[in-house]
mmCIF file with all atom_site columns, C-alpha atoms in Angstrom:
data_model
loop_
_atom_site.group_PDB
_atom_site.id
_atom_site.type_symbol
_atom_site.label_atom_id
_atom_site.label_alt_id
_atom_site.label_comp_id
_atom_site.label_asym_id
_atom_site.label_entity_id
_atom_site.label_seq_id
_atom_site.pdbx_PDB_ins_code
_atom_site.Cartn_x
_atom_site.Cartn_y
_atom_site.Cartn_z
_atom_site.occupancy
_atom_site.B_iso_or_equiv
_atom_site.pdbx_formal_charge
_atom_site.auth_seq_id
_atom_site.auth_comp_id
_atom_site.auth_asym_id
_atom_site.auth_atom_id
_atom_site.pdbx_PDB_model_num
ATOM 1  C CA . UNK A 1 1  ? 64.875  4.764   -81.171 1.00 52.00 ? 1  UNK A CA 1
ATOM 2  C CA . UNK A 1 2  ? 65.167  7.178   -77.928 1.00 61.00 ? 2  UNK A CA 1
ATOM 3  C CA . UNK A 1 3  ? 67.493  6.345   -74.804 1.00 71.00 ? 3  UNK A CA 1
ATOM 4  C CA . UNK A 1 4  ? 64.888  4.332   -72.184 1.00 64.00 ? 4  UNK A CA 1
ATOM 5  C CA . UNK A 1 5  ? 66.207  6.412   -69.456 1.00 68.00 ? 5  UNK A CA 1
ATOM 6  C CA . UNK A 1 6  ? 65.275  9.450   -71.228 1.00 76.00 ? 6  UNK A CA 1
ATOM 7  C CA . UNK A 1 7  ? 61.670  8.373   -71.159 1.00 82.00 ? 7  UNK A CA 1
ATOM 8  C CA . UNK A 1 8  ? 61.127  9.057   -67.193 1.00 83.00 ? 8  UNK A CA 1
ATOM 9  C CA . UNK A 1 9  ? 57.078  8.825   -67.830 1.00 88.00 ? 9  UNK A CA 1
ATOM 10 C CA . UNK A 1 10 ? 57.202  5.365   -68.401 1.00 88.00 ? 10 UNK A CA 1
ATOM 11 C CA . UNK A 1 11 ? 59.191  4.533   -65.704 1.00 88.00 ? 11 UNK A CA 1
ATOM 12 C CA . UNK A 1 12 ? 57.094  6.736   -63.277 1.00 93.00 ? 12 UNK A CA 1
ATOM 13 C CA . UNK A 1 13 ? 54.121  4.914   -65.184 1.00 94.00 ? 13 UNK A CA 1
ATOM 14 C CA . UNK A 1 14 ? 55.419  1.749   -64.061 1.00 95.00 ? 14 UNK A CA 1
ATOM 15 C CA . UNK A 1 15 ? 56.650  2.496   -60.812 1.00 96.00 ? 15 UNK A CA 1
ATOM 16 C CA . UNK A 1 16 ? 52.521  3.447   -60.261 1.00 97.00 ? 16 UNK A CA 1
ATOM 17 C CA . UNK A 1 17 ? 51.483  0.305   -61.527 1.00 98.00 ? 17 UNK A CA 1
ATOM 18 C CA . UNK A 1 18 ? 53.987  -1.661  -59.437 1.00 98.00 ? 18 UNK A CA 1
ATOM 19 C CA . UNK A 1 19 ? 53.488  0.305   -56.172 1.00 98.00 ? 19 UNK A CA 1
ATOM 20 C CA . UNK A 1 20 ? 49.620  -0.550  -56.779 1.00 97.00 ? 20 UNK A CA 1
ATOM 21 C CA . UNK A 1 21 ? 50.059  -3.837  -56.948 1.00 97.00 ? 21 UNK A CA 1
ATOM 22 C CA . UNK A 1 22 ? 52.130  -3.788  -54.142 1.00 97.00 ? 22 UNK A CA 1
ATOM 23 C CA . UNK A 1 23 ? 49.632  -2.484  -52.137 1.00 96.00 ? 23 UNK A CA 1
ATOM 24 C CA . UNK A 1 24 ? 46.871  -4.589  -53.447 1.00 95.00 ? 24 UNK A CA 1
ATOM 25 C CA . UNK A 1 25 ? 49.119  -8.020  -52.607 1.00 94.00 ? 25 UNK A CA 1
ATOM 26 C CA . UNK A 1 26 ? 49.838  -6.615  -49.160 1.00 94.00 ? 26 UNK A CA 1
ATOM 27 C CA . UNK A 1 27 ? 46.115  -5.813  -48.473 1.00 93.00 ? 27 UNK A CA 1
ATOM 28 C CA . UNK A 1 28 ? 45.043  -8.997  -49.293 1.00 93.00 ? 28 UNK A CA 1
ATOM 29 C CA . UNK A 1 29 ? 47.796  -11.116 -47.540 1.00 91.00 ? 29 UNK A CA 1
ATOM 30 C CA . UNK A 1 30 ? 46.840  -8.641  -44.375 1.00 91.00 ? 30 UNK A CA 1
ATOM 31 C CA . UNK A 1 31 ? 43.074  -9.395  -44.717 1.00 89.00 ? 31 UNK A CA 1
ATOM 32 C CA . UNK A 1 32 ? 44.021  -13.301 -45.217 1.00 88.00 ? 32 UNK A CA 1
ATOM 33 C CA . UNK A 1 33 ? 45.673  -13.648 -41.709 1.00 87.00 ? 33 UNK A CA 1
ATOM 34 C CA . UNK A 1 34 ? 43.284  -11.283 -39.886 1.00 84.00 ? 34 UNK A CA 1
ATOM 35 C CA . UNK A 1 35 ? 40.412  -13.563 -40.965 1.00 77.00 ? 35 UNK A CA 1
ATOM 36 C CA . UNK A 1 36 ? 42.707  -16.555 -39.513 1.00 67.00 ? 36 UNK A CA 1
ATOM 37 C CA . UNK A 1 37 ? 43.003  -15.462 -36.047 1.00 67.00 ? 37 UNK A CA 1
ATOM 38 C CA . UNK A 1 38 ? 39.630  -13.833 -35.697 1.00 61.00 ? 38 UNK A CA 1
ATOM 39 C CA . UNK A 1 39 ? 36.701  -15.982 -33.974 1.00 63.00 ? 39 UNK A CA 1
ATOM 40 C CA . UNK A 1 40 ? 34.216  -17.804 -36.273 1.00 62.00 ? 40 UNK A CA 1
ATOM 41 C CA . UNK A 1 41 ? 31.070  -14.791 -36.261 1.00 63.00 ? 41 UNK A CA 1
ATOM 42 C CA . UNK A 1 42 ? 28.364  -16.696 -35.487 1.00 62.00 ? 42 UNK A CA 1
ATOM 43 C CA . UNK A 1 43 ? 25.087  -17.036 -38.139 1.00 66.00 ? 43 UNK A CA 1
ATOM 44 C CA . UNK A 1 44 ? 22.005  -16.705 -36.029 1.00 63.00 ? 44 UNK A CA 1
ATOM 45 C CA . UNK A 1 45 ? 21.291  -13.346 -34.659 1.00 62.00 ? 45 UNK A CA 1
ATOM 46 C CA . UNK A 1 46 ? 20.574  -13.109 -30.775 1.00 62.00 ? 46 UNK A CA 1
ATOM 47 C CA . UNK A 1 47 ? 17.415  -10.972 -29.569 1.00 60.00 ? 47 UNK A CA 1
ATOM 48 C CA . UNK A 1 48 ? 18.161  -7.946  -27.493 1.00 67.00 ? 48 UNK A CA 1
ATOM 49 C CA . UNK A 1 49 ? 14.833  -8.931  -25.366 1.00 69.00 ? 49 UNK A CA 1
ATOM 50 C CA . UNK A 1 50 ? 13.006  -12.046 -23.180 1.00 68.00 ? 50 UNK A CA 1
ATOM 51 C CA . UNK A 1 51 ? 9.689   -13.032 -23.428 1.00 69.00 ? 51 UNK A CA 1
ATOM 52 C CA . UNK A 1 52 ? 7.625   -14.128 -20.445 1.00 73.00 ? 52 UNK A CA 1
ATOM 53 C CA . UNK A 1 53 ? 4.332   -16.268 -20.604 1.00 72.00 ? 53 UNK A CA 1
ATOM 54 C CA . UNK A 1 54 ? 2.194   -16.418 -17.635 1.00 76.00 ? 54 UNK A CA 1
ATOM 55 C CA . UNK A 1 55 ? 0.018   -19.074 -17.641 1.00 72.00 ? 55 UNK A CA 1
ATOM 56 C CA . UNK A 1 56 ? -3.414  -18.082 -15.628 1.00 70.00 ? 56 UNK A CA 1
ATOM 57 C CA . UNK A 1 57 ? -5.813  -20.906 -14.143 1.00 66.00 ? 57 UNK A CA 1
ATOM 58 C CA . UNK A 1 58 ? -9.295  -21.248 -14.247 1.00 67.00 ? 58 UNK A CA 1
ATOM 59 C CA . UNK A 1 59 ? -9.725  -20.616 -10.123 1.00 65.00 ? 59 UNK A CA 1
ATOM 60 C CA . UNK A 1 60 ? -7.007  -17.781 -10.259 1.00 56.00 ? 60 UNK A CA 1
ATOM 61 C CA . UNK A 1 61 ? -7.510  -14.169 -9.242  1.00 61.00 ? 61 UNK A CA 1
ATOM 62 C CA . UNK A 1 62 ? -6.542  -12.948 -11.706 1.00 55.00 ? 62 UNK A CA 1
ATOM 63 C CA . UNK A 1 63 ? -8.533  -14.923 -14.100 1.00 50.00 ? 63 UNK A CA 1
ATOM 64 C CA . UNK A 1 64 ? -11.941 -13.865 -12.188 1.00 53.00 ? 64 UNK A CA 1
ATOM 65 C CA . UNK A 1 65 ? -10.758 -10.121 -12.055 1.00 58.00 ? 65 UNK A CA 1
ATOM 66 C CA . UNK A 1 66 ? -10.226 -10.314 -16.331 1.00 54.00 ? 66 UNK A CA 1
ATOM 67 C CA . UNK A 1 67 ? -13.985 -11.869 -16.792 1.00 53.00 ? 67 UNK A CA 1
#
């Protein structure tokens, strides 16, 4: 049975797979305390624009200048 020290691709194999999961456990603890402190997005969507009704009378101007 070979020396384990001898067999540097498994250690550099493992010191991928380690490093990875390093990075995936440090990603996801950073992304866990981000959401935490950011303010609660809200669900309904706001439109960009106002609408205006104008209401028009009978005896108006306006209403005898349309008909």
């Amino acid at each position: 049975m070979s020396n384990w020290t001898s067999l540097w691709y498994v250690w550099l194999i493992l010191l991928t797979v380690f490093l990875l999961l390093l990075c995936g456990i440090t990603a996801s603890c950073i992304k866990f305390c981000c959401r935490k402190k950011r303010p609660p997005v809200e669900t309904f969507c706001r439109h960009p624009y106002d609408s205006t009704a104008i209401a028009i009378d009978s005896d108006s101007t306006a209403h005898s200048t349309v008909t």
